[in-house]
Amino acid sequence: MDLYEHQARQLFEEYGILVPRAEVTDSPRRARAIARGLGGRVVVKAQVRTGGRGKAGGVRLAEDPAAAERTARQILGTDIKGHPVRAVMLAQPVDIESEFYVSYVLDRAAGRFLAIASAEGGTEIEEVAATRPEAVARIPVDPAEGVTSAKATEIVRAAGLPPRAADILIRLWQVLTREDAVLVEVNPLVRTTRGQIMALDGKVTLDDNARFRQTRRGEQEDPHTDPLEAAAAARGIDYVKLDGEVGVIGNGAGLVMATLDVVADCGARPANFLDIGGGASARIMSDGLSVVLSDPDVRSVLVNVFGGITACDTVADGIVRALDTVRATKPLVVRLDGNNAARGRAVLGDRAHPLVHQATTMDEAARLAARLADTT
């Protein structure tokens, strides 16, 4: 669960990290009043759960309260990387002497955390990391040991940060561990002309498995912005829209992920992730197929099911039901294996729909779906 910037800065404040004065609103008129209270000149920042706001026009300087109102009106309601802007944060500007980058991220493969830091923070940090990786320090952190004063000093020296940043690193580690986070990032962390170390921006991602402990942070959850995701969610279906042309349906997250990889290996791009679950009914299968077929980007659909709790004939019944209710104009490749697979294949064979193709293996099904997508 990603937090908004204003939620992240609130966390930082709670843990003693200095941040600029700021306030959030969804009203341009209120933005004028906030700017007046902050001294007139403010930075207006779109509140969306994605990066790259500055380059997308979502972060702008307003010289006075009237300009703050105009700027808020211009930003509110816009779209940044698929995220509609419903609120803006107005913050006091600060005089910056130096910009730095610091973060902690969970390294799942290594079973530990990784501290990433650089003396060259700001909007170009990704380019710095790509072109001059030596300018970015990556220090492993043992979760059992944590970030002690000695570890914080090690990170500071490796990255070339000011010594006073060590205290910030310790406090950010407390945010990470006490708030069930898997990512804590400050970009930029700045030294002001007055010598203060201050977090100007923040990104915090909480562990979804700890959501029950973090309900106060989830009060402003974004609704589904993609209409297909919203339609799937309304039906209780686990669906994520991707940018490809082969629709993918499977039962079980692991099988679906493997199917996405096999489709990609065949030179095609998956159009979605859709998991009908281990005990899905014919209705769930029908609803899932209806969502995928309604995606205009989809040129073919691959249904990959291993029958276990969900028997293959139940899946086949769902496919037939969907074909009876949805006008199918895209080819459908079905691979059934496991419990009642033969019976499921027979159900589809009896239906004899001209757009339905059956395959016996996952590789064969993926190759056929990729080929059909390329020719459709």
Short mmCIF file of C-alpha atoms in Angstrom, two decimals:
data_model
loop_
_atom_site.label_atom_id
_atom_site.label_comp_id
_atom_site.label_asym_id
_atom_site.label_seq_id
_atom_site.Cartn_x
_atom_site.Cartn_y
_atom_site.Cartn_z
CA MET A 1 0.00 0.00 0.00
CA ASP A 2 1.61 3.21 -1.19
CA LEU A 3 1.06 6.31 0.92
CA TYR A 4 0.47 9.77 -0.45
CA GLU A 5 3.30 12.22 0.02
CA HIS A 6 1.41 14.12 2.71
CA GLN A 7 0.89 10.88 4.63
CA ALA A 8 4.60 10.04 4.33
CA ARG A 9 5.63 13.50 5.58
CA GLN A 10 3.25 13.11 8.51
CA LEU A 11 5.06 9.91 9.43
CA PHE A 12 8.40 11.67 9.12
CA GLU A 13 7.21 14.42 11.45
CA GLU A 14 6.05 11.84 14.00
CA TYR A 15 9.55 10.36 14.03
CA GLY A 16 11.32 13.68 14.44
CA ILE A 17 12.39 14.28 10.83
CA LEU A 18 12.21 17.91 9.75
CA VAL A 19 9.80 18.69 6.88
CA PRO A 20 8.50 21.99 5.46
CA ARG A 21 5.19 23.34 6.75
CA ALA A 22 2.40 22.17 4.47
CA GLU A 23 -1.33 21.58 4.17
CA VAL A 24 -3.55 19.51 1.84
CA THR A 25 -6.75 20.56 0.07
CA ASP A 26 -9.02 19.61 -2.82
CA SER A 27 -10.30 23.18 -3.27
CA PRO A 28 -8.59 25.93 -5.31
CA ARG A 29 -10.20 28.58 -3.13
CA ARG A 30 -8.91 26.87 0.01
CA ALA A 31 -5.49 26.73 -1.63
CA ARG A 32 -5.41 30.54 -1.70
CA ALA A 33 -6.12 30.69 2.04
CA ILE A 34 -3.50 28.04 2.81
CA ALA A 35 -0.90 29.91 0.79
CA ARG A 36 -1.68 33.08 2.68
CA GLY A 37 -1.18 31.25 5.97
CA LEU A 38 2.14 29.79 4.79
CA GLY A 39 3.55 33.17 3.85
CA GLY A 40 2.24 33.62 0.31
CA ARG A 41 4.88 31.88 -1.81
CA VAL A 42 4.28 28.10 -1.92
CA VAL A 43 5.02 24.93 -3.82
CA VAL A 44 1.83 23.27 -5.11
CA LYS A 45 2.22 19.49 -5.37
CA ALA A 46 -0.24 16.97 -6.84
CA GLN A 47 -1.05 14.17 -4.41
CA VAL A 48 -0.94 10.93 -6.39
CA ARG A 49 0.61 7.56 -5.66
CA THR A 50 3.16 7.62 -8.45
CA GLY A 51 6.52 9.16 -9.23
CA GLY A 52 7.50 11.64 -11.91
CA ARG A 53 5.05 14.32 -10.81
CA GLY A 54 7.48 17.16 -11.41
CA LYS A 55 8.17 16.24 -15.03
CA ALA A 56 4.42 15.73 -15.57
CA GLY A 57 3.61 19.25 -14.37
CA GLY A 58 2.30 18.16 -11.00
CA VAL A 59 4.77 20.22 -8.94
CA ARG A 60 4.80 23.99 -9.46
CA LEU A 61 5.92 27.09 -7.62
CA ALA A 62 3.27 29.75 -6.93
CA GLU A 63 4.56 33.22 -6.10
CA ASP A 64 1.51 34.44 -4.18
CA PRO A 65 -1.92 33.26 -2.89
CA ALA A 66 -3.71 34.20 -6.12
CA ALA A 67 -1.19 32.19 -8.13
CA ALA A 68 -1.61 29.30 -5.68
CA GLU A 69 -5.34 29.25 -6.36
CA ARG A 70 -4.80 29.31 -10.14
CA THR A 71 -2.15 26.60 -9.96
CA ALA A 72 -4.28 24.35 -7.76
CA ARG A 73 -7.17 24.74 -10.22
CA GLN A 74 -4.88 23.79 -13.10
CA ILE A 75 -3.50 20.69 -11.35
CA LEU A 76 -6.68 19.35 -9.73
CA GLY A 77 -8.54 16.99 -12.03
CA THR A 78 -5.54 16.29 -14.26
CA ASP A 79 -4.15 12.81 -14.83
CA ILE A 80 -0.59 11.79 -13.97
CA LYS A 81 0.39 8.36 -15.29
CA GLY A 82 -3.17 7.11 -14.98
CA HIS A 83 -3.71 8.63 -11.52
CA PRO A 84 -6.33 11.40 -11.32
CA VAL A 85 -5.32 14.29 -9.08
CA ARG A 86 -7.96 14.76 -6.38
CA ALA A 87 -5.91 16.78 -3.89
CA VAL A 88 -2.87 19.05 -3.78
CA MET A 89 -0.41 19.81 -1.01
CA LEU A 90 0.85 23.36 -0.56
CA ALA A 91 4.25 23.56 1.10
CA GLN A 92 6.58 26.33 2.16
CA PRO A 93 9.57 26.58 -0.22
CA VAL A 94 13.04 26.30 1.28
CA ASP A 95 16.42 27.62 0.16
CA ILE A 96 18.44 24.55 -0.84
CA GLU A 97 22.19 24.26 -0.61
CA SER A 98 22.53 20.54 -1.49
CA GLU A 99 20.23 17.67 -2.49
CA PHE A 100 20.69 14.02 -1.48
CA TYR A 101 18.88 10.72 -1.96
CA VAL A 102 18.25 8.10 0.76
CA SER A 103 16.02 5.04 0.91
CA TYR A 104 15.52 1.65 2.50
CA VAL A 105 14.02 -1.10 0.38
CA LEU A 106 13.23 -4.74 1.07
CA ASP A 107 15.58 -7.08 -0.81
CA ARG A 108 13.38 -10.16 -0.97
CA ALA A 109 15.92 -12.30 -2.81
CA ALA A 110 18.61 -11.70 -0.18
CA GLY A 111 16.22 -11.79 2.77
CA ARG A 112 17.36 -8.43 4.10
CA PHE A 113 16.98 -4.70 3.56
CA LEU A 114 19.11 -2.50 1.36
CA ALA A 115 20.08 1.08 2.12
CA ILE A 116 20.48 3.12 -1.07
CA ALA A 117 21.98 6.60 -0.81
CA SER A 118 23.63 9.22 -2.98
CA ALA A 119 25.06 12.70 -2.59
CA GLU A 120 23.29 13.58 -5.87
CA GLY A 121 19.57 13.54 -5.17
CA GLY A 122 16.71 15.17 -7.05
CA THR A 123 14.71 14.45 -10.17
CA GLU A 124 17.68 13.04 -12.09
CA ILE A 125 18.57 10.33 -9.55
CA GLU A 126 17.47 7.53 -11.90
CA GLU A 127 19.77 8.84 -14.62
CA VAL A 128 22.61 9.12 -12.11
CA ALA A 129 22.07 5.50 -11.04
CA ALA A 130 22.02 4.32 -14.67
CA THR A 131 24.98 6.31 -16.02
CA ARG A 132 27.19 6.56 -12.93
CA PRO A 133 26.33 3.69 -10.60
CA GLU A 134 29.42 4.42 -8.53
CA ALA A 135 27.66 7.60 -7.33
CA VAL A 136 24.99 5.53 -5.60
CA ALA A 137 25.91 3.55 -2.48
CA ARG A 138 24.11 0.29 -1.76
CA ILE A 139 24.63 -0.99 1.76
CA PRO A 140 22.99 -4.25 3.00
CA VAL A 141 21.18 -3.99 6.32
CA ASP A 142 20.65 -7.04 8.53
CA PRO A 143 17.04 -6.82 9.83
CA ALA A 144 18.11 -8.36 13.13
CA GLU A 145 20.81 -5.73 13.66
CA GLY A 146 19.00 -2.78 12.14
CA VAL A 147 20.45 0.66 11.53
CA THR A 148 22.60 1.50 14.52
CA SER A 149 24.72 4.63 14.82
CA ALA A 150 27.63 2.66 13.38
CA LYS A 151 25.57 1.43 10.41
CA ALA A 152 24.18 4.91 9.76
CA THR A 153 27.71 6.32 9.78
CA GLU A 154 28.78 3.60 7.32
CA ILE A 155 25.96 4.59 4.94
CA VAL A 156 26.76 8.30 5.26
CA ARG A 157 30.44 7.78 4.48
CA ALA A 158 29.77 5.41 1.58
CA ALA A 159 27.37 7.86 -0.06
CA GLY A 160 29.19 11.08 0.78
CA LEU A 161 26.30 12.49 2.81
CA PRO A 162 26.76 15.16 5.50
CA PRO A 163 27.47 13.61 8.93
CA ARG A 164 24.22 15.02 10.34
CA ALA A 165 22.29 12.79 7.91
CA ALA A 166 23.15 9.79 10.11
CA ASP A 167 20.44 10.79 12.57
CA ILE A 168 17.90 10.97 9.71
CA LEU A 169 18.90 7.47 8.56
CA ILE A 170 18.26 6.08 12.04
CA ARG A 171 14.85 7.75 12.20
CA LEU A 172 13.91 6.54 8.72
CA TRP A 173 14.78 3.02 9.81
CA GLN A 174 12.37 3.45 12.71
CA VAL A 175 9.68 4.50 10.24
CA LEU A 176 10.39 1.40 8.17
CA THR A 177 10.32 -1.13 11.00
CA ARG A 178 7.66 0.35 13.28
CA GLU A 179 5.21 1.18 10.49
CA ASP A 180 5.46 -2.17 8.65
CA ALA A 181 7.00 -0.59 5.55
CA VAL A 182 8.85 -2.34 2.71
CA LEU A 183 10.06 0.94 1.20
CA VAL A 184 10.96 4.31 2.69
CA GLU A 185 12.43 6.90 0.33
CA VAL A 186 13.35 10.57 0.63
CA ASN A 187 14.18 12.37 -2.60
CA PRO A 188 15.39 14.92 -2.11
CA LEU A 189 16.78 15.03 1.38
CA VAL A 190 18.28 18.52 1.48
CA ARG A 191 20.66 20.67 3.41
CA THR A 192 19.23 24.18 3.49
CA THR A 193 21.24 27.37 3.38
CA ARG A 194 20.55 27.59 7.12
CA GLY A 195 22.24 24.23 7.65
CA GLN A 196 19.08 22.23 8.35
CA ILE A 197 18.67 18.65 7.09
CA MET A 198 15.13 18.39 5.77
CA ALA A 199 12.96 15.88 3.86
CA LEU A 200 11.33 17.71 0.94
CA ASP A 201 9.55 14.69 -0.50
CA GLY A 202 8.82 11.19 0.70
CA LYS A 203 7.59 7.85 -0.51
CA VAL A 204 6.48 5.09 1.86
CA THR A 205 5.09 1.69 0.88
CA LEU A 206 3.50 -0.36 3.64
CA ASP A 207 3.41 -4.15 3.65
CA ASP A 208 -0.07 -5.24 2.54
CA ASN A 209 0.17 -8.18 4.94
CA ALA A 210 0.20 -5.66 7.81
CA ARG A 211 -2.76 -3.65 6.50
CA PHE A 212 -4.84 -4.67 9.53
CA ARG A 213 -2.33 -2.84 11.73
CA GLN A 214 -2.23 0.24 9.51
CA THR A 215 -5.89 1.07 9.03
CA ARG A 216 -5.31 4.73 9.92
CA ARG A 217 -3.01 4.97 6.88
CA GLY A 218 -5.51 3.44 4.46
CA GLU A 219 -8.39 5.86 4.90
CA GLN A 220 -7.69 7.51 1.52
CA GLU A 221 -7.39 4.47 -0.71
CA ASP A 222 -7.64 5.23 -4.40
CA PRO A 223 -10.63 3.72 -6.22
CA HIS A 224 -9.81 1.65 -9.27
CA THR A 225 -9.00 4.18 -11.99
CA ASP A 226 -9.08 1.65 -14.82
CA PRO A 227 -12.68 0.77 -15.79
CA LEU A 228 -11.79 -2.88 -16.43
CA GLU A 229 -10.16 -3.19 -13.01
CA ALA A 230 -13.23 -1.54 -11.47
CA ALA A 231 -15.54 -3.97 -13.30
CA ALA A 232 -13.47 -6.94 -12.17
CA ALA A 233 -13.33 -5.70 -8.57
CA ALA A 234 -17.12 -5.36 -8.54
CA ARG A 235 -17.31 -9.05 -9.43
CA GLY A 236 -14.74 -10.05 -6.81
CA ILE A 237 -12.10 -10.92 -9.42
CA ASP A 238 -8.36 -10.43 -8.96
CA TYR A 239 -7.48 -8.53 -12.16
CA VAL A 240 -4.67 -6.16 -13.13
CA LYS A 241 -4.56 -4.37 -16.49
CA LEU A 242 -1.26 -4.61 -18.37
CA ASP A 243 -0.14 -3.14 -21.69
CA GLY A 244 -0.09 -6.16 -23.98
CA GLU A 245 -2.37 -7.91 -26.47
CA VAL A 246 -2.80 -11.47 -25.09
CA GLY A 247 -5.43 -11.76 -22.37
CA VAL A 248 -4.44 -14.24 -19.66
CA ILE A 249 -6.72 -16.16 -17.29
CA GLY A 250 -5.57 -18.84 -14.86
CA ASN A 251 -6.40 -20.38 -11.52
CA GLY A 252 -3.80 -19.52 -8.91
CA ALA A 253 -1.41 -16.57 -8.81
CA GLY A 254 1.65 -18.74 -9.40
CA LEU A 255 0.20 -20.36 -12.51
CA VAL A 256 -0.92 -16.99 -13.88
CA MET A 257 2.54 -15.48 -13.31
CA ALA A 258 4.15 -18.45 -15.06
CA THR A 259 1.71 -18.04 -17.95
CA LEU A 260 2.64 -14.35 -18.31
CA ASP A 261 6.30 -15.37 -18.56
CA VAL A 262 5.61 -18.05 -21.18
CA VAL A 263 3.55 -15.63 -23.28
CA ALA A 264 6.42 -13.13 -23.13
CA ASP A 265 8.91 -15.86 -24.13
CA CYS A 266 6.78 -16.42 -27.24
CA GLY A 267 7.30 -12.82 -28.32
CA ALA A 268 3.91 -11.50 -27.21
CA ARG A 269 2.87 -9.21 -24.37
CA PRO A 270 0.31 -10.14 -21.71
CA ALA A 271 -2.67 -7.78 -21.60
CA ASN A 272 -3.62 -8.53 -18.01
CA PHE A 273 -3.19 -10.63 -14.90
CA LEU A 274 -6.42 -12.44 -13.98
CA ASP A 275 -6.60 -15.12 -11.29
CA ILE A 276 -9.96 -16.87 -10.97
CA GLY A 277 -8.74 -18.59 -7.80
CA GLY A 278 -8.41 -22.16 -6.67
CA GLY A 279 -12.10 -22.75 -6.04
CA ALA A 280 -13.65 -20.62 -8.75
CA SER A 281 -17.17 -21.33 -9.94
CA ALA A 282 -18.46 -21.35 -13.49
CA ARG A 283 -19.85 -17.86 -12.80
CA ILE A 284 -16.41 -16.53 -11.82
CA MET A 285 -14.91 -18.02 -14.98
CA SER A 286 -17.67 -16.45 -17.06
CA ASP A 287 -17.29 -13.06 -15.38
CA GLY A 288 -13.51 -13.12 -15.80
CA LEU A 289 -13.69 -13.98 -19.46
CA SER A 290 -16.27 -11.24 -20.00
CA VAL A 291 -13.89 -8.65 -18.49
CA VAL A 292 -10.93 -9.79 -20.61
CA LEU A 293 -12.95 -9.94 -23.84
CA SER A 294 -14.18 -6.38 -23.24
CA ASP A 295 -10.60 -5.05 -23.31
CA PRO A 296 -10.11 -3.38 -26.73
CA ASP A 297 -6.36 -4.04 -26.54
CA VAL A 298 -6.84 -7.82 -26.37
CA ARG A 299 -6.34 -9.68 -29.66
CA SER A 300 -6.41 -13.21 -28.27
CA VAL A 301 -7.12 -14.84 -24.92
CA LEU A 302 -5.24 -17.66 -23.22
CA VAL A 303 -7.06 -19.65 -20.52
CA ASN A 304 -4.60 -21.85 -18.64
CA VAL A 305 -6.18 -23.98 -15.94
CA PHE A 306 -4.86 -26.85 -13.87
CA GLY A 307 -7.85 -28.59 -12.35
CA GLY A 308 -7.66 -29.16 -8.63
CA ILE A 309 -10.26 -27.64 -6.35
CA THR A 310 -11.63 -26.06 -9.52
CA ALA A 311 -12.49 -28.97 -11.84
CA CYS A 312 -11.79 -28.43 -15.52
CA ASP A 313 -15.36 -29.18 -16.55
CA THR A 314 -16.53 -26.35 -14.28
CA VAL A 315 -14.13 -24.00 -16.03
CA ALA A 316 -15.38 -25.22 -19.42
CA ASP A 317 -18.97 -24.62 -18.32
CA GLY A 318 -18.00 -21.05 -17.42
CA ILE A 319 -16.38 -20.50 -20.81
CA VAL A 320 -19.48 -21.78 -22.60
CA ARG A 321 -21.67 -19.56 -20.45
CA ALA A 322 -19.53 -16.52 -21.30
CA LEU A 323 -19.64 -17.33 -25.01
CA ASP A 324 -23.42 -17.52 -24.80
CA THR A 325 -23.70 -14.09 -23.16
CA VAL A 326 -20.77 -12.13 -24.63
CA ARG A 327 -20.27 -11.51 -28.33
CA ALA A 328 -16.82 -13.02 -28.81
CA THR A 329 -14.78 -11.50 -31.63
CA LYS A 330 -11.34 -12.61 -30.47
CA PRO A 331 -9.79 -16.09 -30.60
CA LEU A 332 -9.67 -18.03 -27.35
CA VAL A 333 -6.99 -20.65 -26.59
CA VAL A 334 -7.83 -23.03 -23.76
CA ARG A 335 -5.45 -25.41 -22.03
CA LEU A 336 -7.09 -27.69 -19.45
CA ASP A 337 -5.15 -30.19 -17.34
CA GLY A 338 -5.77 -32.01 -14.09
CA ASN A 339 -9.10 -32.82 -12.44
CA ASN A 340 -11.80 -33.64 -15.01
CA ALA A 341 -9.67 -32.29 -17.88
CA ALA A 342 -11.02 -34.77 -20.42
CA ARG A 343 -14.59 -33.93 -19.48
CA GLY A 344 -13.83 -30.19 -19.76
CA ARG A 345 -12.30 -30.64 -23.22
CA ALA A 346 -15.39 -32.55 -24.26
CA VAL A 347 -17.67 -29.72 -23.08
CA LEU A 348 -15.75 -27.27 -25.25
CA GLY A 349 -15.65 -29.71 -28.14
CA ASP A 350 -19.41 -30.15 -28.02
CA ARG A 351 -19.88 -26.37 -28.05
CA ALA A 352 -17.67 -26.21 -31.16
CA HIS A 353 -17.30 -22.44 -31.11
CA PRO A 354 -15.32 -21.31 -34.17
CA LEU A 355 -13.08 -18.98 -32.14
CA VAL A 356 -12.17 -21.53 -29.43
CA HIS A 357 -8.92 -23.48 -29.84
CA GLN A 358 -7.68 -26.16 -27.45
CA ALA A 359 -4.07 -26.98 -26.58
CA THR A 360 -2.60 -29.74 -24.46
CA THR A 361 0.43 -27.98 -22.94
CA MET A 362 1.08 -24.47 -21.60
CA ASP A 363 3.89 -23.85 -24.11
CA GLU A 364 1.72 -24.94 -27.03
CA ALA A 365 -1.16 -22.77 -25.81
CA ALA A 366 1.07 -19.71 -25.39
CA ARG A 367 2.60 -20.10 -28.85
CA LEU A 368 -0.84 -20.40 -30.41
CA ALA A 369 -2.23 -17.40 -28.48
CA ALA A 370 0.78 -15.30 -29.49
CA ARG A 371 0.40 -16.29 -33.14
CA LEU A 372 -3.32 -15.56 -33.15
CA ALA A 373 -2.72 -12.16 -31.52
CA ASP A 374 -0.20 -11.34 -34.21
CA THR A 375 -2.59 -12.22 -37.03
CA THR A 376 -5.85 -10.89 -35.58
#
